[in-house]
Amino acid sequence: MSDFGLAASHVGLGLRREMLSAVLEQQQASIDFFEVAPENWLPYGGTYQKKFRQLTERYPFICHGLSLSLGSPDPLDLDFVRQIKAFLKEHQIKLYSEHLSYCSAAGHLYDLLPIPFTEEAAVYVADRIRMVQDILEQPLVVENVSYYAAPGQELTELEFTNAVLELADCKLLLDVNNIYVNSVNHSYDALAFLKGLPTQRIAYGHVAGHYRQHDSLLIDTHGADVSDPVWALLSEAYQHHGLFPTLLERDFNIPDMQQLQLELAHIRRLQPNDPMKLRA
């Protein structure tokens, strides 16, 4: 069991409010943990909070944020970070992850935009990650993100990602779908990128679906079933990095729980049986 309360073999699901009733009505034995965006729950009290509390008492939960805006030129929103800290403490959540991107610049931009792949930006973002961790008094895990342009690029995506992880001394949320989407959109070797990430920094992983706009343009939507190439890349991730907790994301076009459980079961089928491939 890791410091975050998850075992390497744990399989999770991103919880959306549309799923609340189904999850509450029946124990989901196939789901080891849930992930939520705290921004989607902080504003709500009453019935939503009561139902959410019922679930956090039944299952392990982790948080995956949307608006910390680590790469923004604006100062960190420290009041928001303190709200997150209180939310994590209230629900005894030990893992909080965010995107290696930004979503604000003199106002909220309502999208996750790429941070310039430069050494200066890596230092800047790492300093902000450390600041967040100091306030939260717990680690911040950062996710490799999908992007469609790379303005001001001086480093490769892999060099930039590894530089931030090293400078901030933080953990990685390994998003397998994002690697595949970026490899198609930016014409690089997905497997080489995957193998270039530091095994010891992987806290957990994501898989999700995407939309094929064109043979050379994939859109990271989280609105479709996971594709065969992403499943294959997840299998490669286990073979190279060992087993790690893995979560299925589905943000819209959400099927019923039975269909989601088929994809969760597929994650388990890909998990290696060799004990040497297990990670604590």
PDB file of N, CA and C in Angstrom, residues 58-129:
ATOM      1  N   ARG A  58     -17.276   5.062   2.377  1.00  0.00           N
ATOM      2  CA  ARG A  58     -17.297   3.686   1.871  1.00  0.00           C
ATOM      3  C   ARG A  58     -16.053   3.327   1.062  1.00  0.00           C
ATOM      4  N   TYR A  59     -15.534   4.304   0.311  1.00  0.00           N
ATOM      5  CA  TYR A  59     -14.464   4.034  -0.653  1.00  0.00           C
ATOM      6  C   TYR A  59     -13.283   4.972  -0.427  1.00  0.00           C
ATOM      7  N   PRO A  60     -12.077   4.548  -0.816  1.00  0.00           N
ATOM      8  CA  PRO A  60     -10.962   5.493  -0.896  1.00  0.00           C
ATOM      9  C   PRO A  60     -11.226   6.515  -2.006  1.00  0.00           C
ATOM     10  N   PHE A  61     -10.867   7.765  -1.770  1.00  0.00           N
ATOM     11  CA  PHE A  61     -11.013   8.821  -2.767  1.00  0.00           C
ATOM     12  C   PHE A  61      -9.693   9.535  -2.985  1.00  0.00           C
ATOM     13  N   ILE A  62      -9.499  10.004  -4.216  1.00  0.00           N
ATOM     14  CA  ILE A  62      -8.403  10.902  -4.525  1.00  0.00           C
ATOM     15  C   ILE A  62      -8.978  12.094  -5.275  1.00  0.00           C
ATOM     16  N   CYS A  63      -8.206  13.168  -5.390  1.00  0.00           N
ATOM     17  CA  CYS A  63      -8.671  14.377  -6.068  1.00  0.00           C
ATOM     18  C   CYS A  63      -7.783  14.708  -7.254  1.00  0.00           C
ATOM     19  N   HIS A  64      -8.423  15.155  -8.337  1.00  0.00           N
ATOM     20  CA  HIS A  64      -7.721  15.578  -9.546  1.00  0.00           C
ATOM     21  C   HIS A  64      -8.236  16.959  -9.919  1.00  0.00           C
ATOM     22  N   GLY A  65      -7.418  17.986  -9.681  1.00  0.00           N
ATOM     23  CA  GLY A  65      -7.870  19.364  -9.816  1.00  0.00           C
ATOM     24  C   GLY A  65      -7.918  19.863 -11.250  1.00  0.00           C
ATOM     25  N   LEU A  66      -8.636  20.992 -11.424  1.00  0.00           N
ATOM     26  CA  LEU A  66      -8.857  21.578 -12.741  1.00  0.00           C
ATOM     27  C   LEU A  66      -8.369  23.014 -12.866  1.00  0.00           C
ATOM     28  N   SER A  67      -8.177  23.712 -11.752  1.00  0.00           N
ATOM     29  CA  SER A  67      -7.987  25.161 -11.861  1.00  0.00           C
ATOM     30  C   SER A  67      -6.859  25.728 -11.003  1.00  0.00           C
ATOM     31  N   LEU A  68      -5.920  24.899 -10.609  1.00  0.00           N
ATOM     32  CA  LEU A  68      -4.774  25.405  -9.849  1.00  0.00           C
ATOM     33  C   LEU A  68      -3.891  26.279 -10.733  1.00  0.00           C
ATOM     34  N   SER A  69      -3.854  25.980 -12.027  1.00  0.00           N
ATOM     35  CA  SER A  69      -3.162  26.807 -13.024  1.00  0.00           C
ATOM     36  C   SER A  69      -1.682  26.973 -12.687  1.00  0.00           C
ATOM     37  N   LEU A  70      -0.982  25.838 -12.655  1.00  0.00           N
ATOM     38  CA  LEU A  70       0.409  25.825 -12.206  1.00  0.00           C
ATOM     39  C   LEU A  70       1.332  26.666 -13.079  1.00  0.00           C
ATOM     40  N   GLY A  71       1.043  26.756 -14.376  1.00  0.00           N
ATOM     41  CA  GLY A  71       1.932  27.501 -15.256  1.00  0.00           C
ATOM     42  C   GLY A  71       1.510  28.932 -15.525  1.00  0.00           C
ATOM     43  N   SER A  72       0.500  29.429 -14.840  1.00  0.00           N
ATOM     44  CA  SER A  72      -0.039  30.767 -15.106  1.00  0.00           C
ATOM     45  C   SER A  72       0.953  31.866 -14.745  1.00  0.00           C
ATOM     46  N   PRO A  73       0.943  32.963 -15.504  1.00  0.00           N
ATOM     47  CA  PRO A  73       1.727  34.140 -15.097  1.00  0.00           C
ATOM     48  C   PRO A  73       1.133  34.852 -13.889  1.00  0.00           C
ATOM     49  N   ASP A  74      -0.127  34.559 -13.571  1.00  0.00           N
ATOM     50  CA  ASP A  74      -0.762  35.159 -12.395  1.00  0.00           C
ATOM     51  C   ASP A  74      -0.227  34.519 -11.115  1.00  0.00           C
ATOM     52  N   PRO A  75      -0.266  35.236 -10.006  1.00  0.00           N
ATOM     53  CA  PRO A  75       0.110  34.617  -8.727  1.00  0.00           C
ATOM     54  C   PRO A  75      -0.815  33.444  -8.412  1.00  0.00           C
ATOM     55  N   LEU A  76      -0.297  32.484  -7.668  1.00  0.00           N
ATOM     56  CA  LEU A  76      -1.144  31.393  -7.210  1.00  0.00           C
ATOM     57  C   LEU A  76      -2.299  31.928  -6.378  1.00  0.00           C
ATOM     58  N   ASP A  77      -3.460  31.327  -6.550  1.00  0.00           N
ATOM     59  CA  ASP A  77      -4.633  31.691  -5.754  1.00  0.00           C
ATOM     60  C   ASP A  77      -4.528  30.949  -4.416  1.00  0.00           C
ATOM     61  N   LEU A  78      -3.906  31.584  -3.446  1.00  0.00           N
ATOM     62  CA  LEU A  78      -3.616  30.916  -2.174  1.00  0.00           C
ATOM     63  C   LEU A  78      -4.891  30.637  -1.375  1.00  0.00           C
ATOM     64  N   ASP A  79      -5.902  31.491  -1.520  1.00  0.00           N
ATOM     65  CA  ASP A  79      -7.175  31.218  -0.843  1.00  0.00           C
ATOM     66  C   ASP A  79      -7.790  29.929  -1.376  1.00  0.00           C
ATOM     67  N   PHE A  80      -7.684  29.737  -2.691  1.00  0.00           N
ATOM     68  CA  PHE A  80      -8.200  28.507  -3.292  1.00  0.00           C
ATOM     69  C   PHE A  80      -7.414  27.294  -2.797  1.00  0.00           C
ATOM     70  N   VAL A  81      -6.102  27.417  -2.716  1.00  0.00           N
ATOM     71  CA  VAL A  81      -5.282  26.302  -2.227  1.00  0.00           C
ATOM     72  C   VAL A  81      -5.698  25.936  -0.804  1.00  0.00           C
ATOM     73  N   ARG A  82      -5.996  26.939   0.006  1.00  0.00           N
ATOM     74  CA  ARG A  82      -6.425  26.655   1.386  1.00  0.00           C
ATOM     75  C   ARG A  82      -7.800  25.995   1.410  1.00  0.00           C
ATOM     76  N   GLN A  83      -8.683  26.368   0.479  1.00  0.00           N
ATOM     77  CA  GLN A  83      -9.979  25.673   0.359  1.00  0.00           C
ATOM     78  C   GLN A  83      -9.765  24.202   0.027  1.00  0.00           C
ATOM     79  N   ILE A  84      -8.849  23.949  -0.887  1.00  0.00           N
ATOM     80  CA  ILE A  84      -8.525  22.570  -1.262  1.00  0.00           C
ATOM     81  C   ILE A  84      -7.999  21.817  -0.047  1.00  0.00           C
ATOM     82  N   LYS A  85      -7.131  22.448   0.702  1.00  0.00           N
ATOM     83  CA  LYS A  85      -6.565  21.806   1.898  1.00  0.00           C
ATOM     84  C   LYS A  85      -7.667  21.399   2.865  1.00  0.00           C
ATOM     85  N   ALA A  86      -8.630  22.280   3.077  1.00  0.00           N
ATOM     86  CA  ALA A  86      -9.734  21.980   3.997  1.00  0.00           C
ATOM     87  C   ALA A  86     -10.586  20.835   3.451  1.00  0.00           C
ATOM     88  N   PHE A  87     -10.822  20.822   2.140  1.00  0.00           N
ATOM     89  CA  PHE A  87     -11.613  19.761   1.506  1.00  0.00           C
ATOM     90  C   PHE A  87     -10.916  18.412   1.652  1.00  0.00           C
ATOM     91  N   LEU A  88      -9.615  18.377   1.388  1.00  0.00           N
ATOM     92  CA  LEU A  88      -8.846  17.136   1.523  1.00  0.00           C
ATOM     93  C   LEU A  88      -8.875  16.630   2.956  1.00  0.00           C
ATOM     94  N   LYS A  89      -8.724  17.552   3.889  1.00  0.00           N
ATOM     95  CA  LYS A  89      -8.721  17.161   5.304  1.00  0.00           C
ATOM     96  C   LYS A  89     -10.092  16.655   5.737  1.00  0.00           C
ATOM     97  N   GLU A  90     -11.146  17.343   5.295  1.00  0.00           N
ATOM     98  CA  GLU A  90     -12.503  16.954   5.683  1.00  0.00           C
ATOM     99  C   GLU A  90     -12.824  15.530   5.248  1.00  0.00           C
ATOM    100  N   HIS A  91     -12.350  15.171   4.056  1.00  0.00           N
ATOM    101  CA  HIS A  91     -12.694  13.855   3.505  1.00  0.00           C
ATOM    102  C   HIS A  91     -11.530  12.870   3.594  1.00  0.00           C
ATOM    103  N   GLN A  92     -10.479  13.246   4.319  1.00  0.00           N
ATOM    104  CA  GLN A  92      -9.322  12.371   4.560  1.00  0.00           C
ATOM    105  C   GLN A  92      -8.747  11.852   3.243  1.00  0.00           C
ATOM    106  N   ILE A  93      -8.555  12.761   2.305  1.00  0.00           N
ATOM    107  CA  ILE A  93      -8.012  12.424   0.988  1.00  0.00           C
ATOM    108  C   ILE A  93      -6.517  12.738   0.979  1.00  0.00           C
ATOM    109  N   LYS A  94      -5.713  11.729   0.669  1.00  0.00           N
ATOM    110  CA  LYS A  94      -4.265  11.864   0.773  1.00  0.00           C
ATOM    111  C   LYS A  94      -3.581  12.167  -0.559  1.00  0.00           C
ATOM    112  N   LEU A  95      -4.307  12.055  -1.668  1.00  0.00           N
ATOM    113  CA  LEU A  95      -3.692  12.280  -2.977  1.00  0.00           C
ATOM    114  C   LEU A  95      -4.453  13.364  -3.721  1.00  0.00           C
ATOM    115  N   TYR A  96      -3.717  14.387  -4.132  1.00  0.00           N
ATOM    116  CA  TYR A  96      -4.258  15.499  -4.905  1.00  0.00           C
ATOM    117  C   TYR A  96      -3.352  15.683  -6.114  1.00  0.00           C
ATOM    118  N   SER A  97      -3.930  15.595  -7.299  1.00  0.00           N
ATOM    119  CA  SER A  97      -3.160  15.770  -8.527  1.00  0.00           C
ATOM    120  C   SER A  97      -3.693  16.964  -9.305  1.00  0.00           C
ATOM    121  N   GLU A  98      -2.843  17.483 -10.185  1.00  0.00           N
ATOM    122  CA  GLU A  98      -3.218  18.601 -11.046  1.00  0.00           C
ATOM    123  C   GLU A  98      -2.529  18.459 -12.397  1.00  0.00           C
ATOM    124  N   HIS A  99      -2.975  19.261 -13.349  1.00  0.00           N
ATOM    125  CA  HIS A  99      -2.452  19.220 -14.705  1.00  0.00           C
ATOM    126  C   HIS A  99      -1.184  20.070 -14.822  1.00  0.00           C
ATOM    127  N   LEU A 100      -0.234  19.584 -15.588  1.00  0.00           N
ATOM    128  CA  LEU A 100       0.973  20.350 -15.876  1.00  0.00           C
ATOM    129  C   LEU A 100       0.644  21.304 -17.036  1.00  0.00           C
ATOM    130  N   SER A 101      -0.116  22.344 -16.672  1.00  0.00           N
ATOM    131  CA  SER A 101      -0.641  23.277 -17.665  1.00  0.00           C
ATOM    132  C   SER A 101      -1.043  24.557 -16.934  1.00  0.00           C
ATOM    133  N   TYR A 102      -1.802  25.426 -17.616  1.00  0.00           N
ATOM    134  CA  TYR A 102      -2.372  26.588 -16.937  1.00  0.00           C
ATOM    135  C   TYR A 102      -3.732  26.911 -17.544  1.00  0.00           C
ATOM    136  N   CYS A 103      -4.546  27.619 -16.784  1.00  0.00           N
ATOM    137  CA  CYS A 103      -5.901  27.926 -17.246  1.00  0.00           C
ATOM    138  C   CYS A 103      -6.322  29.339 -16.861  1.00  0.00           C
ATOM    139  N   SER A 104      -5.345  30.188 -16.542  1.00  0.00           N
ATOM    140  CA  SER A 104      -5.679  31.572 -16.185  1.00  0.00           C
ATOM    141  C   SER A 104      -4.526  32.498 -16.555  1.00  0.00           C
ATOM    142  N   ALA A 105      -4.895  33.722 -16.956  1.00  0.00           N
ATOM    143  CA  ALA A 105      -3.932  34.793 -17.232  1.00  0.00           C
ATOM    144  C   ALA A 105      -4.742  36.076 -17.263  1.00  0.00           C
ATOM    145  N   ALA A 106      -4.701  36.821 -16.161  1.00  0.00           N
ATOM    146  CA  ALA A 106      -5.556  38.001 -15.996  1.00  0.00           C
ATOM    147  C   ALA A 106      -7.024  37.625 -16.167  1.00  0.00           C
ATOM    148  N   GLY A 107      -7.394  36.487 -15.632  1.00  0.00           N
ATOM    149  CA  GLY A 107      -8.759  35.976 -15.729  1.00  0.00           C
ATOM    150  C   GLY A 107      -8.747  34.511 -16.104  1.00  0.00           C
ATOM    151  N   HIS A 108      -9.876  33.828 -15.870  1.00  0.00           N
ATOM    152  CA  HIS A 108      -9.955  32.403 -16.150  1.00  0.00           C
ATOM    153  C   HIS A 108     -10.160  32.183 -17.644  1.00  0.00           C
ATOM    154  N   LEU A 109      -9.402  31.227 -18.218  1.00  0.00           N
ATOM    155  CA  LEU A 109      -9.433  30.976 -19.653  1.00  0.00           C
ATOM    156  C   LEU A 109     -10.310  29.785 -20.030  1.00  0.00           C
ATOM    157  N   TYR A 110     -10.782  29.033 -19.049  1.00  0.00           N
ATOM    158  CA  TYR A 110     -11.705  27.910 -19.262  1.00  0.00           C
ATOM    159  C   TYR A 110     -11.151  26.876 -20.242  1.00  0.00           C
ATOM    160  N   ASP A 111      -9.847  26.670 -20.190  1.00  0.00           N
ATOM    161  CA  ASP A 111      -9.219  25.609 -20.960  1.00  0.00           C
ATOM    162  C   ASP A 111      -7.868  25.320 -20.325  1.00  0.00           C
ATOM    163  N   LEU A 112      -7.328  24.132 -20.600  1.00  0.00           N
ATOM    164  CA  LEU A 112      -6.015  23.756 -20.095  1.00  0.00           C
ATOM    165  C   LEU A 112      -5.006  24.001 -21.208  1.00  0.00           C
ATOM    166  N   LEU A 113      -4.143  24.993 -21.018  1.00  0.00           N
ATOM    167  CA  LEU A 113      -3.224  25.423 -22.062  1.00  0.00           C
ATOM    168  C   LEU A 113      -1.799  24.969 -21.764  1.00  0.00           C
ATOM    169  N   PRO A 114      -0.996  24.742 -22.830  1.00  0.00           N
ATOM    170  CA  PRO A 114       0.355  24.217 -22.620  1.00  0.00           C
ATOM    171  C   PRO A 114       1.319  25.269 -22.073  1.00  0.00           C
ATOM    172  N   ILE A 115       2.097  24.858 -21.108  1.00  0.00           N
ATOM    173  CA  ILE A 115       3.180  25.693 -20.593  1.00  0.00           C
ATOM    174  C   ILE A 115       4.323  25.638 -21.600  1.00  0.00           C
ATOM    175  N   PRO A 116       4.984  26.764 -21.910  1.00  0.00           N
ATOM    176  CA  PRO A 116       6.129  26.708 -22.830  1.00  0.00           C
ATOM    177  C   PRO A 116       7.187  25.718 -22.342  1.00  0.00           C
ATOM    178  N   PHE A 117       7.659  24.882 -23.234  1.00  0.00           N
ATOM    179  CA  PHE A 117       8.653  23.880 -22.857  1.00  0.00           C
ATOM    180  C   PHE A 117      10.033  24.527 -22.834  1.00  0.00           C
ATOM    181  N   THR A 118      10.324  25.237 -21.747  1.00  0.00           N
ATOM    182  CA  THR A 118      11.613  25.911 -21.578  1.00  0.00           C
ATOM    183  C   THR A 118      12.159  25.608 -20.189  1.00  0.00           C
ATOM    184  N   GLU A 119      13.458  25.788 -20.011  1.00  0.00           N
ATOM    185  CA  GLU A 119      14.072  25.592 -18.698  1.00  0.00           C
ATOM    186  C   GLU A 119      13.541  26.616 -17.702  1.00  0.00           C
ATOM    187  N   GLU A 120      13.354  27.849 -18.141  1.00  0.00           N
ATOM    188  CA  GLU A 120      12.832  28.893 -17.262  1.00  0.00           C
ATOM    189  C   GLU A 120      11.437  28.531 -16.749  1.00  0.00           C
ATOM    190  N   ALA A 121      10.592  28.034 -17.646  1.00  0.00           N
ATOM    191  CA  ALA A 121       9.238  27.657 -17.243  1.00  0.00           C
ATOM    192  C   ALA A 121       9.261  26.468 -16.293  1.00  0.00           C
ATOM    193  N   ALA A 122      10.168  25.529 -16.516  1.00  0.00           N
ATOM    194  CA  ALA A 122      10.271  24.365 -15.627  1.00  0.00           C
ATOM    195  C   ALA A 122      10.610  24.798 -14.209  1.00  0.00           C
ATOM    196  N   VAL A 123      11.545  25.718 -14.068  1.00  0.00           N
ATOM    197  CA  VAL A 123      11.917  26.231 -12.738  1.00  0.00           C
ATOM    198  C   VAL A 123      10.737  26.965 -12.106  1.00  0.00           C
ATOM    199  N   TYR A 124      10.063  27.781 -12.898  1.00  0.00           N
ATOM    200  CA  TYR A 124       8.921  28.568 -12.419  1.00  0.00           C
ATOM    201  C   TYR A 124       7.807  27.658 -11.901  1.00  0.00           C
ATOM    202  N   VAL A 125       7.461  26.646 -12.695  1.00  0.00           N
ATOM    203  CA  VAL A 125       6.376  25.739 -12.309  1.00  0.00           C
ATOM    204  C   VAL A 125       6.778  24.911 -11.087  1.00  0.00           C
ATOM    205  N   ALA A 126       8.013  24.449 -11.068  1.00  0.00           N
ATOM    206  CA  ALA A 126       8.480  23.643  -9.927  1.00  0.00           C
ATOM    207  C   ALA A 126       8.401  24.441  -8.628  1.00  0.00           C
ATOM    208  N   ASP A 127       8.767  25.720  -8.688  1.00  0.00           N
ATOM    209  CA  ASP A 127       8.671  26.570  -7.490  1.00  0.00           C
ATOM    210  C   ASP A 127       7.225  26.676  -7.016  1.00  0.00           C
ATOM    211  N   ARG A 128       6.286  26.789  -7.955  1.00  0.00           N
ATOM    212  CA  ARG A 128       4.877  26.898  -7.589  1.00  0.00           C
ATOM    213  C   ARG A 128       4.352  25.575  -7.017  1.00  0.00           C
ATOM    214  N   ILE A 129       4.805  24.463  -7.570  1.00  0.00           N
ATOM    215  CA  ILE A 129       4.417  23.161  -7.026  1.00  0.00           C
ATOM    216  C   ILE A 129       4.885  23.039  -5.572  1.00  0.00           C
TER     217      ILE A 129
END
